[in-house]
mmCIF file of N, CA and C in Angstrom:
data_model
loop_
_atom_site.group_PDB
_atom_site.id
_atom_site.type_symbol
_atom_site.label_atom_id
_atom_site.label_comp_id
_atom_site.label_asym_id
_atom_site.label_seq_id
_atom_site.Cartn_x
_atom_site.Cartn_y
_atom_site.Cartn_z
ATOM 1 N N UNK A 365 0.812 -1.182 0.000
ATOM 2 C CA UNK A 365 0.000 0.000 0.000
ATOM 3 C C UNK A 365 0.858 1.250 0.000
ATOM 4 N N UNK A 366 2.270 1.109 0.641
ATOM 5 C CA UNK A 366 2.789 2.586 1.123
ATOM 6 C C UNK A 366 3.258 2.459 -0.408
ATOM 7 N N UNK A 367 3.527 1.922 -1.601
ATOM 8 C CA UNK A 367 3.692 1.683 -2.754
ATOM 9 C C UNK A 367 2.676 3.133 -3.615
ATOM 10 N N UNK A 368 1.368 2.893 -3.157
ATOM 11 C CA UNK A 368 0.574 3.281 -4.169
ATOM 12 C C UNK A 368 0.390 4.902 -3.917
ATOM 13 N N UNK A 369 0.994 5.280 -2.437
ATOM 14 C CA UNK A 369 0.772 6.277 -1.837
ATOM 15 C C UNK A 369 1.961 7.169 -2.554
ATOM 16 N N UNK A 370 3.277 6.752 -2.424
ATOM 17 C CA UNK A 370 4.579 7.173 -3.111
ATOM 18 C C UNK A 370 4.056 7.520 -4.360
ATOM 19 N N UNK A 371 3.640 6.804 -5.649
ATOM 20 C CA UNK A 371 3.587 6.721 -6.626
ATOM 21 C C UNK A 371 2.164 7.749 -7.034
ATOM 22 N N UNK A 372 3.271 9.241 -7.545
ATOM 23 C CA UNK A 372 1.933 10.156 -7.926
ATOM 24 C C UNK A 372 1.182 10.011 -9.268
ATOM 25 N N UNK A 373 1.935 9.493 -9.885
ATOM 26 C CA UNK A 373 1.796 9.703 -11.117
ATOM 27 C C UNK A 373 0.026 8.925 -11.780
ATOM 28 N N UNK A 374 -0.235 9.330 -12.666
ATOM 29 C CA UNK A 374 -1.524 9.033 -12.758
ATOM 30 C C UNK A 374 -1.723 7.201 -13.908
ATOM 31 N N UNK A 375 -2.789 6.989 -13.647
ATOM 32 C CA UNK A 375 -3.091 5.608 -14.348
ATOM 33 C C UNK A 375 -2.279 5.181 -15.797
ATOM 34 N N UNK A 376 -2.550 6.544 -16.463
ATOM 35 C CA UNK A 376 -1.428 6.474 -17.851
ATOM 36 C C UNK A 376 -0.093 6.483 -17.668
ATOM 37 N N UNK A 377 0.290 7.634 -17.022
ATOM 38 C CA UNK A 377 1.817 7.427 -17.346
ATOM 39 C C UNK A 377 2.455 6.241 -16.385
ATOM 40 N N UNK A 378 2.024 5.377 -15.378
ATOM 41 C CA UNK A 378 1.823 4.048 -15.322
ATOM 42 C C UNK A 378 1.999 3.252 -16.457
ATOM 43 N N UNK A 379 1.020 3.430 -16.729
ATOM 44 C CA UNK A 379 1.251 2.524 -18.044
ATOM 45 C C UNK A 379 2.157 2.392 -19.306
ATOM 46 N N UNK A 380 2.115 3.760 -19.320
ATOM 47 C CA UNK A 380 3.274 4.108 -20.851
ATOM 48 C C UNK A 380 4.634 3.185 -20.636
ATOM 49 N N UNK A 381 4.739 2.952 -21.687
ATOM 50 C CA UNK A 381 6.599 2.189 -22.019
ATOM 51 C C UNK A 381 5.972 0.635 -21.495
ATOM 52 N N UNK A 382 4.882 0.196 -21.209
ATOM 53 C CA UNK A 382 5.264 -1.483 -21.077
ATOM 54 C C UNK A 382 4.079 -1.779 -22.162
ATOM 55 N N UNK A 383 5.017 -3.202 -22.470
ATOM 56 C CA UNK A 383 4.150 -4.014 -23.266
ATOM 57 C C UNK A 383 4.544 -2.969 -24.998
ATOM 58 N N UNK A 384 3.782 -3.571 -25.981
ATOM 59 C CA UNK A 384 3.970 -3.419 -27.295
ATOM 60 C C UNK A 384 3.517 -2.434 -27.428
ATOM 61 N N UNK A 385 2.495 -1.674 -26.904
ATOM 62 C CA UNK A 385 1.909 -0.725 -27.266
ATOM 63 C C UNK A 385 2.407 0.056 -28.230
ATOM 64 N N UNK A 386 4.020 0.668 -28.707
ATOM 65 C CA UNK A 386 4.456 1.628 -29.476
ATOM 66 C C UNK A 386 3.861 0.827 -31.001
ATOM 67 N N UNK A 387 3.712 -0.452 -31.267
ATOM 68 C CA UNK A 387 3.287 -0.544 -32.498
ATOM 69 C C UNK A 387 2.091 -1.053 -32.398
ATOM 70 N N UNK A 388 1.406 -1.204 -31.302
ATOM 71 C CA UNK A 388 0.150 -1.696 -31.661
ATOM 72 C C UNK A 388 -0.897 -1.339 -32.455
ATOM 73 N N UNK A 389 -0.800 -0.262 -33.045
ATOM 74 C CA UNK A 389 -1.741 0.563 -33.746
ATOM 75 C C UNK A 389 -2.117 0.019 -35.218
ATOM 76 N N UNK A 390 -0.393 0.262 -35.609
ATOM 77 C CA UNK A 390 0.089 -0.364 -36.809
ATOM 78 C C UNK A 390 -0.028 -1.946 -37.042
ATOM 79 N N UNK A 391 0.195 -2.431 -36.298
ATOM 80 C CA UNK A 391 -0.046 -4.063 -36.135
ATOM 81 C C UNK A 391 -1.913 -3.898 -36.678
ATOM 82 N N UNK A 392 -2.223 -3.547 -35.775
ATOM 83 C CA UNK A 392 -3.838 -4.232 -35.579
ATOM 84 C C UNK A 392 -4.207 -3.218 -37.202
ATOM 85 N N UNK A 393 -3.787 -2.311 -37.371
ATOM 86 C CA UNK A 393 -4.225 -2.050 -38.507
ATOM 87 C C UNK A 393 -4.002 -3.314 -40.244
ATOM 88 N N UNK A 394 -2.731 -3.528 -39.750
ATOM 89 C CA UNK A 394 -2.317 -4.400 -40.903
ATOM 90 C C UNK A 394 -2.746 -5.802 -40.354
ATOM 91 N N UNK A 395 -3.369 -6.025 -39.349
ATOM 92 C CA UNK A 395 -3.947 -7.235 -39.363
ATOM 93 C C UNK A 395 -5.697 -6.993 -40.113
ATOM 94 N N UNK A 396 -6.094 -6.021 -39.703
ATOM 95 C CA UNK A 396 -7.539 -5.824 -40.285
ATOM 96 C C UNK A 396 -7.439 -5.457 -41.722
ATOM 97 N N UNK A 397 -6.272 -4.868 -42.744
ATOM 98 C CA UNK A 397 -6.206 -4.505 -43.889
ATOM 99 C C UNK A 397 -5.945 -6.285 -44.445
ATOM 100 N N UNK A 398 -4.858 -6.845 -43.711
ATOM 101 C CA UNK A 398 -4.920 -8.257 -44.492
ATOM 102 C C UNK A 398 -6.280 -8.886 -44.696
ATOM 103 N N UNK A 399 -6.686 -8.804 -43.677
ATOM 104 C CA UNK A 399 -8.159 -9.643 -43.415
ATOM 105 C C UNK A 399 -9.312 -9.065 -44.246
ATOM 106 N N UNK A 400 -9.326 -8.006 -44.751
ATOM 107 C CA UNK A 400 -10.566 -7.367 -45.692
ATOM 108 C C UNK A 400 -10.108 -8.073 -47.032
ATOM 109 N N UNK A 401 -8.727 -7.319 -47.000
ATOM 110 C CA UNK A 401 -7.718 -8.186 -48.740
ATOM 111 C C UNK A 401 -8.360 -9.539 -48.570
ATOM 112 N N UNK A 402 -8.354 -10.554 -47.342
ATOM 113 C CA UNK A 402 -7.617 -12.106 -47.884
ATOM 114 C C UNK A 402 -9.475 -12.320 -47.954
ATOM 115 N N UNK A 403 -10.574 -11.830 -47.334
ATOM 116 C CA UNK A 403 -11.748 -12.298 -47.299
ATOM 117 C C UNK A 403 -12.141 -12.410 -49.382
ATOM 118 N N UNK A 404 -12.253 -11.656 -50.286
ATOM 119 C CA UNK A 404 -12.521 -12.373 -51.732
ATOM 120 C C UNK A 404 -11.656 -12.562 -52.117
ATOM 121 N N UNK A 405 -10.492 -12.276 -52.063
ATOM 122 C CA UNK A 405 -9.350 -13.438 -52.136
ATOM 123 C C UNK A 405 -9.448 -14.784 -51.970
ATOM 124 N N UNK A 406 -9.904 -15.340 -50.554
ATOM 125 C CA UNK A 406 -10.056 -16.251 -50.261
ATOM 126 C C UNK A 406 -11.525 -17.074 -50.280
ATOM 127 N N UNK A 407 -12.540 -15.987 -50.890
ATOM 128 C CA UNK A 407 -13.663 -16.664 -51.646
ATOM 129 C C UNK A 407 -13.107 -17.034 -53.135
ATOM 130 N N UNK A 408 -12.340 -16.267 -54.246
ATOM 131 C CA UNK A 408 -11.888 -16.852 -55.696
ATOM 132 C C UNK A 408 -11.411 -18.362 -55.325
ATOM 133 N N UNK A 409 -10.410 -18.570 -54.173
ATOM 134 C CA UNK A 409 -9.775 -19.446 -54.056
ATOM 135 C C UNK A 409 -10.791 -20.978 -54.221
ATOM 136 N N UNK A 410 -11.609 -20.420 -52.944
ATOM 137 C CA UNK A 410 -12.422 -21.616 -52.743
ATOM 138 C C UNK A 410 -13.007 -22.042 -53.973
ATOM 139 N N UNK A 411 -13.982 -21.277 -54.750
ATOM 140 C CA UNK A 411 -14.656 -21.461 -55.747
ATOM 141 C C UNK A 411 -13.638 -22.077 -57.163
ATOM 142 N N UNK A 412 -12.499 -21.593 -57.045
ATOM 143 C CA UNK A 412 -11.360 -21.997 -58.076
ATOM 144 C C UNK A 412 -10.838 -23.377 -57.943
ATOM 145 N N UNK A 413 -11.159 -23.569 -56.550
ATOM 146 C CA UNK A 413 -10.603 -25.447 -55.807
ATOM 147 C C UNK A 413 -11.800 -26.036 -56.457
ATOM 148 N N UNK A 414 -13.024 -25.547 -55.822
ATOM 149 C CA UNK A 414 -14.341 -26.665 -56.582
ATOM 150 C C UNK A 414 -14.056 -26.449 -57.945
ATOM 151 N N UNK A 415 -13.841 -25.858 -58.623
ATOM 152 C CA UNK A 415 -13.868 -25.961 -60.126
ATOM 153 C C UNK A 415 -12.635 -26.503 -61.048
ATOM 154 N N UNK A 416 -11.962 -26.777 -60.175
ATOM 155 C CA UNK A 416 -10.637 -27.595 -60.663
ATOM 156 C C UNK A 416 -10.244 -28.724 -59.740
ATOM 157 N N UNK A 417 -11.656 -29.271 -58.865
ATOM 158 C CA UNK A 417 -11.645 -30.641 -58.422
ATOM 159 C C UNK A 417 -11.689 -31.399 -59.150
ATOM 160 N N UNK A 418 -10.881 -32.713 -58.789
ATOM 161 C CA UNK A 418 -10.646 -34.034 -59.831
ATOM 162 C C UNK A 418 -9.949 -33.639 -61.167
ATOM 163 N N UNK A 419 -9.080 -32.396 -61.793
ATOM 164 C CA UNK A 419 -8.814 -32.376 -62.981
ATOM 165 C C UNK A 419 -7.740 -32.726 -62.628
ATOM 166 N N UNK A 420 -6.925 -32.936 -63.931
ATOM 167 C CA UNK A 420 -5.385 -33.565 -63.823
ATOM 168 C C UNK A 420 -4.708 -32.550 -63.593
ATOM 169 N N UNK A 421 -3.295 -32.988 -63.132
ATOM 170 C CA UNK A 421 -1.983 -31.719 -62.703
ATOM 171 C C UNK A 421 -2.102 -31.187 -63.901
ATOM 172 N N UNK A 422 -1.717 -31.231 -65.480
ATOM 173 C CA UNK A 422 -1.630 -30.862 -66.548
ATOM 174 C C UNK A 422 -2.575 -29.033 -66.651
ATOM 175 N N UNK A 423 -4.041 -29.797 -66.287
ATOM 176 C CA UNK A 423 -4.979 -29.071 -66.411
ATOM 177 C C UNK A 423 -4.725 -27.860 -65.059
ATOM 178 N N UNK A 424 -4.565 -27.920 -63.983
ATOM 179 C CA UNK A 424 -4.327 -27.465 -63.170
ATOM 180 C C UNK A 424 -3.399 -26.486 -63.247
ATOM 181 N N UNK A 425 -2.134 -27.044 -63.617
ATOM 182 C CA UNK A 425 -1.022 -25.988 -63.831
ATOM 183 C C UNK A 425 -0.952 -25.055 -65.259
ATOM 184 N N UNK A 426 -1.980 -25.600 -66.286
ATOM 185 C CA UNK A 426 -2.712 -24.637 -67.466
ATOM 186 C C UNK A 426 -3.044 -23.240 -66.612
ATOM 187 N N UNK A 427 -3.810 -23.770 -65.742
ATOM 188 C CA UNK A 427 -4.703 -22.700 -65.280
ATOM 189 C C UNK A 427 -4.339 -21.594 -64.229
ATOM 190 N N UNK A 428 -2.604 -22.687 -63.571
ATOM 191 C CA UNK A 428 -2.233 -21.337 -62.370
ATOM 192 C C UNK A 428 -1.700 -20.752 -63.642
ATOM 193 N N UNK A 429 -0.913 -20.759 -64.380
ATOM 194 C CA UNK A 429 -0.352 -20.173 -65.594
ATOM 195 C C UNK A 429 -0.509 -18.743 -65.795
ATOM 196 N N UNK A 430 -1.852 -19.147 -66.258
ATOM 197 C CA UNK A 430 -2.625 -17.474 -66.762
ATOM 198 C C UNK A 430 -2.531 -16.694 -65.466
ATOM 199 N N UNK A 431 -1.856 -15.334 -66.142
ATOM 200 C CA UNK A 431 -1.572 -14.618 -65.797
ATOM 201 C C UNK A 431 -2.681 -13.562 -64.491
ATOM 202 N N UNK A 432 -4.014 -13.600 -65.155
ATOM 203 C CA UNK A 432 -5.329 -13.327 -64.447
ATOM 204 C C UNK A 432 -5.696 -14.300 -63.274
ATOM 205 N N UNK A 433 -5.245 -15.544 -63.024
ATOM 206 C CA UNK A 433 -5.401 -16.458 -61.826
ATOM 207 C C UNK A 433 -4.037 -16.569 -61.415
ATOM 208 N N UNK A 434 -2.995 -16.379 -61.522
ATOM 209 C CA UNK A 434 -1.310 -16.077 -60.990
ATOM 210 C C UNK A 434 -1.558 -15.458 -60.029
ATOM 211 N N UNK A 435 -1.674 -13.922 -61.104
ATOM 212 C CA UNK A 435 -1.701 -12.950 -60.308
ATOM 213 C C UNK A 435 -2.588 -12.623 -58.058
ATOM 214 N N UNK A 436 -4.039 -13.546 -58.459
ATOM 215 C CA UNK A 436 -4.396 -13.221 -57.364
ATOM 216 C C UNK A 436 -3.969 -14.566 -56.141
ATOM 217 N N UNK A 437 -3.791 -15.744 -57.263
ATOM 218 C CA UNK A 437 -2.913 -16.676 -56.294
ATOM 219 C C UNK A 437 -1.837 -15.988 -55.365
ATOM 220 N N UNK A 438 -0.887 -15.422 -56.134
ATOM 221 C CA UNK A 438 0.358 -15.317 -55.459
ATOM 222 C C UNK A 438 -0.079 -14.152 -54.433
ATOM 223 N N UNK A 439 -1.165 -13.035 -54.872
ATOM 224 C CA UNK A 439 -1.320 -12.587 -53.524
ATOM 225 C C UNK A 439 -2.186 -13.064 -52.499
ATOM 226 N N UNK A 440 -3.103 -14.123 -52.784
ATOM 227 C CA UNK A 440 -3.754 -14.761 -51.746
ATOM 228 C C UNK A 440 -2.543 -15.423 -51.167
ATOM 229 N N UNK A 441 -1.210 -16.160 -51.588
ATOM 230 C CA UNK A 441 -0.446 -16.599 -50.621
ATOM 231 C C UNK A 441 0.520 -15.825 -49.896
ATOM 232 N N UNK A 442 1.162 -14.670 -50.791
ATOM 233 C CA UNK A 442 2.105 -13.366 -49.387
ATOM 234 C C UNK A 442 0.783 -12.935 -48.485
ATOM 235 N N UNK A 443 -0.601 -12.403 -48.927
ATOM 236 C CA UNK A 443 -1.170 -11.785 -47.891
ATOM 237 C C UNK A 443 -1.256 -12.959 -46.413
ATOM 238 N N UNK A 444 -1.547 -14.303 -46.987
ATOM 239 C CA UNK A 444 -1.645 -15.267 -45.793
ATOM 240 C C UNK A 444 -0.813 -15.585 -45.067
ATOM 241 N N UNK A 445 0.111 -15.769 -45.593
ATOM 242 C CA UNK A 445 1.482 -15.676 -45.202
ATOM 243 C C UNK A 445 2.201 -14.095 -44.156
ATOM 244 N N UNK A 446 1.777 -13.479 -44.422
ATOM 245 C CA UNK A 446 1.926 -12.204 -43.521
ATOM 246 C C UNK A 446 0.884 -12.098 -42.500
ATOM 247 N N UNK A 447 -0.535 -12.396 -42.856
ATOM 248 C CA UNK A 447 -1.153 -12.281 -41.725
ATOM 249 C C UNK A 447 -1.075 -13.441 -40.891
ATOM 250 N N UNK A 448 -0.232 -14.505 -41.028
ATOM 251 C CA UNK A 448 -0.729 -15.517 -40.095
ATOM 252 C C UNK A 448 1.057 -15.348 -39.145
ATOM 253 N N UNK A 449 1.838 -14.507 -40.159
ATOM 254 C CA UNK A 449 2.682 -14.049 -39.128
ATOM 255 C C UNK A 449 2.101 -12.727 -38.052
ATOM 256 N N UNK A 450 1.473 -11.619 -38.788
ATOM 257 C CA UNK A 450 0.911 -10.294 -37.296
ATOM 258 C C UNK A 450 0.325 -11.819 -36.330
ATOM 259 N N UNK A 451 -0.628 -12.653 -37.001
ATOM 260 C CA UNK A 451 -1.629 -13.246 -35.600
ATOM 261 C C UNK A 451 -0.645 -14.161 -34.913
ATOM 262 N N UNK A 452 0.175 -14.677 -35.263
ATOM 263 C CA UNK A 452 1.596 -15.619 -34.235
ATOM 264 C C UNK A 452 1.873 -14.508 -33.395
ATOM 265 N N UNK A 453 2.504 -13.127 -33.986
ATOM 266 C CA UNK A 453 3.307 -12.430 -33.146
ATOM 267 C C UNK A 453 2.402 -11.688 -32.342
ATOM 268 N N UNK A 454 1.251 -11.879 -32.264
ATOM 269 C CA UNK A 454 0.511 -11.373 -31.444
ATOM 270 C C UNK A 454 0.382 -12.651 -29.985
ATOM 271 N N UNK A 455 0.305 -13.836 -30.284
ATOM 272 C CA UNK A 455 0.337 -14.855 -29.433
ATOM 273 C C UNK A 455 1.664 -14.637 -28.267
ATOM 274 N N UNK A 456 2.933 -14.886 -29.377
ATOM 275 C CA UNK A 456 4.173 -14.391 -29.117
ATOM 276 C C UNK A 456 4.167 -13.740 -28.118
ATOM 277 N N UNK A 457 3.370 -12.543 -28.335
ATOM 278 C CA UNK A 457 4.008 -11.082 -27.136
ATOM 279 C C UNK A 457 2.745 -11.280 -26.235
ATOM 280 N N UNK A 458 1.786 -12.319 -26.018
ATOM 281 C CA UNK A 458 0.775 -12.129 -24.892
ATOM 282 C C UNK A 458 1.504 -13.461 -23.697
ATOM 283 N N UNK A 459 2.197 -14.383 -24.658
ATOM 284 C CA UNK A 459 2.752 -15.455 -23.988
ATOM 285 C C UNK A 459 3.826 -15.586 -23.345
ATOM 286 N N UNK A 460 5.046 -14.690 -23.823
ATOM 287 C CA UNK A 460 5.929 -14.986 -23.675
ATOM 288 C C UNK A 460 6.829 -13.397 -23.016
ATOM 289 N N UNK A 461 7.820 -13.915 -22.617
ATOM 290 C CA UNK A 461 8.535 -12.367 -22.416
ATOM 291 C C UNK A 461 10.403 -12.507 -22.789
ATOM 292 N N UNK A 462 10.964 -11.505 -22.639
ATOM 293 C CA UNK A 462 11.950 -11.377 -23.008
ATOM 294 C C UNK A 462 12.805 -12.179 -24.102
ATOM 295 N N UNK A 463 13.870 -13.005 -23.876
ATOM 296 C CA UNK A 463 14.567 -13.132 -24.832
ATOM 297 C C UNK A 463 13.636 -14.138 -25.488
ATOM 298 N N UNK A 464 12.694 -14.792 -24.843
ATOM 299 C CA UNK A 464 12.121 -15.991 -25.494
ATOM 300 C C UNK A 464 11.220 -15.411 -26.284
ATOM 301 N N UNK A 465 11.006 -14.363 -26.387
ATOM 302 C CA UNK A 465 9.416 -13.874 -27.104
ATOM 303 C C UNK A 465 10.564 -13.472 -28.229
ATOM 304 N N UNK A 466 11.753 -12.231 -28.336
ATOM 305 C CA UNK A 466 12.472 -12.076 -29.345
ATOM 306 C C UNK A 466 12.358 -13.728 -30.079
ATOM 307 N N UNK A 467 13.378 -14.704 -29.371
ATOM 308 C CA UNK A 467 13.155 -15.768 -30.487
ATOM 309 C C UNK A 467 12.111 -16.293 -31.296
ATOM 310 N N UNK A 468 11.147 -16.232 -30.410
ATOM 311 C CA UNK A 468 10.047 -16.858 -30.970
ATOM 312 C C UNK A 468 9.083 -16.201 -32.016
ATOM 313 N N UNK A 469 9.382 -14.257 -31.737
ATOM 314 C CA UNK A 469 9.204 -13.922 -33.179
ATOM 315 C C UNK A 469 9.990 -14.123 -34.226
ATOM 316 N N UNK A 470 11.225 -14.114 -34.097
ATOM 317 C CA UNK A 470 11.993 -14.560 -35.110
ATOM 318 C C UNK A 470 11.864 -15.468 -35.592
ATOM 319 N N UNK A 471 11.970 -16.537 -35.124
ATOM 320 C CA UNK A 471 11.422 -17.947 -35.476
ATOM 321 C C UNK A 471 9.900 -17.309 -36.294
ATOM 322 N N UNK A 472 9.231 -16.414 -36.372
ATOM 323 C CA UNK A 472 7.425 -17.035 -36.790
ATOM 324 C C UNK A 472 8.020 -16.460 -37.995
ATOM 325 N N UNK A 473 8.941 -15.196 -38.032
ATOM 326 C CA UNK A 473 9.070 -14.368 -39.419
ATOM 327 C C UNK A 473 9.874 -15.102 -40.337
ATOM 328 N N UNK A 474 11.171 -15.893 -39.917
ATOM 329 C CA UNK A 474 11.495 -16.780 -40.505
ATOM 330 C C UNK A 474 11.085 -17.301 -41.581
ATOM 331 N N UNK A 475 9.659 -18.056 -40.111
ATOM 332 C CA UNK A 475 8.714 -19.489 -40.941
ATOM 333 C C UNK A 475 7.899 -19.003 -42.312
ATOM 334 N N UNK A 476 7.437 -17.539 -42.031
ATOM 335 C CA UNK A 476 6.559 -17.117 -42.567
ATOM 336 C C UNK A 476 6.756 -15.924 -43.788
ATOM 337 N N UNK A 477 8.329 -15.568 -44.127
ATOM 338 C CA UNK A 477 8.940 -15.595 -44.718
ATOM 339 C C UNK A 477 9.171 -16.217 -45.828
ATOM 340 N N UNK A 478 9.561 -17.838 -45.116
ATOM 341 C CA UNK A 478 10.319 -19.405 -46.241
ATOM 342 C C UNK A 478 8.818 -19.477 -46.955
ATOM 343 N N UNK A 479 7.691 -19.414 -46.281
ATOM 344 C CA UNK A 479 6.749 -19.587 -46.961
ATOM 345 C C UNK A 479 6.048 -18.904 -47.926
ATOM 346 N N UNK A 480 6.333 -17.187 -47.599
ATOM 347 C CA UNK A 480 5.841 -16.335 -48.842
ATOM 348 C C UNK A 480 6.710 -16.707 -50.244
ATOM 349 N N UNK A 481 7.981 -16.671 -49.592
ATOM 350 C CA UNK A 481 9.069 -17.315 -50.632
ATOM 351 C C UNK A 481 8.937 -18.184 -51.626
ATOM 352 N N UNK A 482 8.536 -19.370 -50.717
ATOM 353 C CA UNK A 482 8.285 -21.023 -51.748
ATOM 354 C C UNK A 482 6.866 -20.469 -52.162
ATOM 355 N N UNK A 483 6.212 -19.761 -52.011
ATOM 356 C CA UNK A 483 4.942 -19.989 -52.770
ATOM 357 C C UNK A 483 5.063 -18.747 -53.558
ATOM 358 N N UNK A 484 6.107 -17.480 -53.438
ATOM 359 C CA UNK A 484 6.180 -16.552 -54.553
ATOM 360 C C UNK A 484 7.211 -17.945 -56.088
ATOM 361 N N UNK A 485 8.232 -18.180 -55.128
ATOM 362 C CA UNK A 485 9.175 -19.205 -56.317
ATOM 363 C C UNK A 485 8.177 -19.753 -57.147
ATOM 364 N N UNK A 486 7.151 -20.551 -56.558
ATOM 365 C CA UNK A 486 6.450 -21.699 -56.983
ATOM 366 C C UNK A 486 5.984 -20.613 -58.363
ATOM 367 N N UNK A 487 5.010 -19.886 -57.897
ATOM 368 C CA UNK A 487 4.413 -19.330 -59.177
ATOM 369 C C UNK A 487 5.056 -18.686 -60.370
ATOM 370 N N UNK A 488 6.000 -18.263 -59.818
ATOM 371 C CA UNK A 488 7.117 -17.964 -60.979
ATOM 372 C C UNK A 488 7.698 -19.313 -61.610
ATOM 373 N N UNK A 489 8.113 -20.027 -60.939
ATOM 374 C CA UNK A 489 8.368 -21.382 -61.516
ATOM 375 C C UNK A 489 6.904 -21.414 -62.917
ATOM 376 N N UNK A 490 6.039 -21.511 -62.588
ATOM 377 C CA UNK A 490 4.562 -21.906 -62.857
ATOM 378 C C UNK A 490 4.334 -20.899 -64.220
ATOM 379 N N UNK A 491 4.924 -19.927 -64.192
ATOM 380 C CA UNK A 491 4.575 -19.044 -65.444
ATOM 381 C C UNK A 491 5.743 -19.200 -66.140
ATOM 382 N N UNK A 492 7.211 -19.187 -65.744
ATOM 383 C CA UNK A 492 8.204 -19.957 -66.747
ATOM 384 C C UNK A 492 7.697 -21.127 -67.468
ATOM 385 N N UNK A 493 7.146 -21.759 -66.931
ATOM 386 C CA UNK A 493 7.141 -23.160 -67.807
ATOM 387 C C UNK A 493 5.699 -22.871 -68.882
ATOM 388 N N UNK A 494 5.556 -22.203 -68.575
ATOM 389 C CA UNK A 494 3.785 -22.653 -69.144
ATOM 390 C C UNK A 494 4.118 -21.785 -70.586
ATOM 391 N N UNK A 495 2.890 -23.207 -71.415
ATOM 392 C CA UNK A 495 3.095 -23.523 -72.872
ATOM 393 C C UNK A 495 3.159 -21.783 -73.521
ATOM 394 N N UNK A 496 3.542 -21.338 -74.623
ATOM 395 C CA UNK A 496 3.720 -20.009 -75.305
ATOM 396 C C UNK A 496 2.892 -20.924 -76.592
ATOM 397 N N UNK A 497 2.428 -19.727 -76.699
ATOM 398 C CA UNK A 497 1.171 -19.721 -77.977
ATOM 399 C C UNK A 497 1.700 -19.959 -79.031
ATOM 400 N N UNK A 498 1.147 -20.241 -80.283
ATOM 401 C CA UNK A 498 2.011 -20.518 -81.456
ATOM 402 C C UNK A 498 1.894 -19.198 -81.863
ATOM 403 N N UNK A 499 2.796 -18.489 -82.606
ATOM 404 C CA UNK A 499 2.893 -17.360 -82.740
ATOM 405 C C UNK A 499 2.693 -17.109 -84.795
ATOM 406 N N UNK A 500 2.547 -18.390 -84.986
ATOM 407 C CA UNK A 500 2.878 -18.757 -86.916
ATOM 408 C C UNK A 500 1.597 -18.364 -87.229
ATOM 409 N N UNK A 501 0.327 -18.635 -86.502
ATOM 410 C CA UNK A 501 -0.669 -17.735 -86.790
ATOM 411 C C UNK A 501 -1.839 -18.896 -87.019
#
């Protein structure tokens, strides 16, 4: 109690300097901007899976090809890929503290990183290969 008596300062400046707060703003913003992006993003997707259920790889990789279904693939996979790193590092900093929370974001950006990566490679892979039109007419 003789604690609370010493201590003039008011409820806020208490509070100021702990915890994440200096970016929380920015965080929760780019978690709600991913999440508006990945919501018809992630309706094309679904509807693009039922409609290329049961076809062959052949047919499949025709279709990541084009440039008009590439295109929103590869950002349905960086946007997921980034937001499922803000929602880790949000776990991260409610769970954990000091050096272990540093690692353990590092570790999520890493993970989530290798993964925007292999799935940016992949699609580039995916438009290198794919067939070129006959051009003889």
């Amino acid at each position: 109690m003789a604690n609370h008596i010493t201590d003039m300062r008011t409820p806020l400046a208490r509070a100021k300097g702990r915890g994440g707060l200096s970016d929380g703003v920015e965080h929760w913003e780019a978690e709600r901007i991913g999440a508006v992006l990945l919501g018809p993003l992630s309706l094309w997707a679904a509807v693009q899976i039922l409609r290329l259920a049961g076809r062959d790889r052949q047919t499949i990789l025709a279709w990541a090809a084009k440039p008009h279904n590439a295109a929103p693939l590869a950002g349905l996979i960086l946007l997921a890929a980034r937001h499922m790193q803000l929602g880790l590092e949000v776990v991260a900093t409610d769970y954990s503290r000091g050096w272990r929370r540093t690692a353990i974001k590092l570790g999520i950006r890493f993970a989530c990183l290798l993964i925007a990566a292999y799935g940016g490679a992949s699609i580039v892979k995916i438009l290198q290969n794919r067939p070129q039109a006959d051009s003889r007419g």
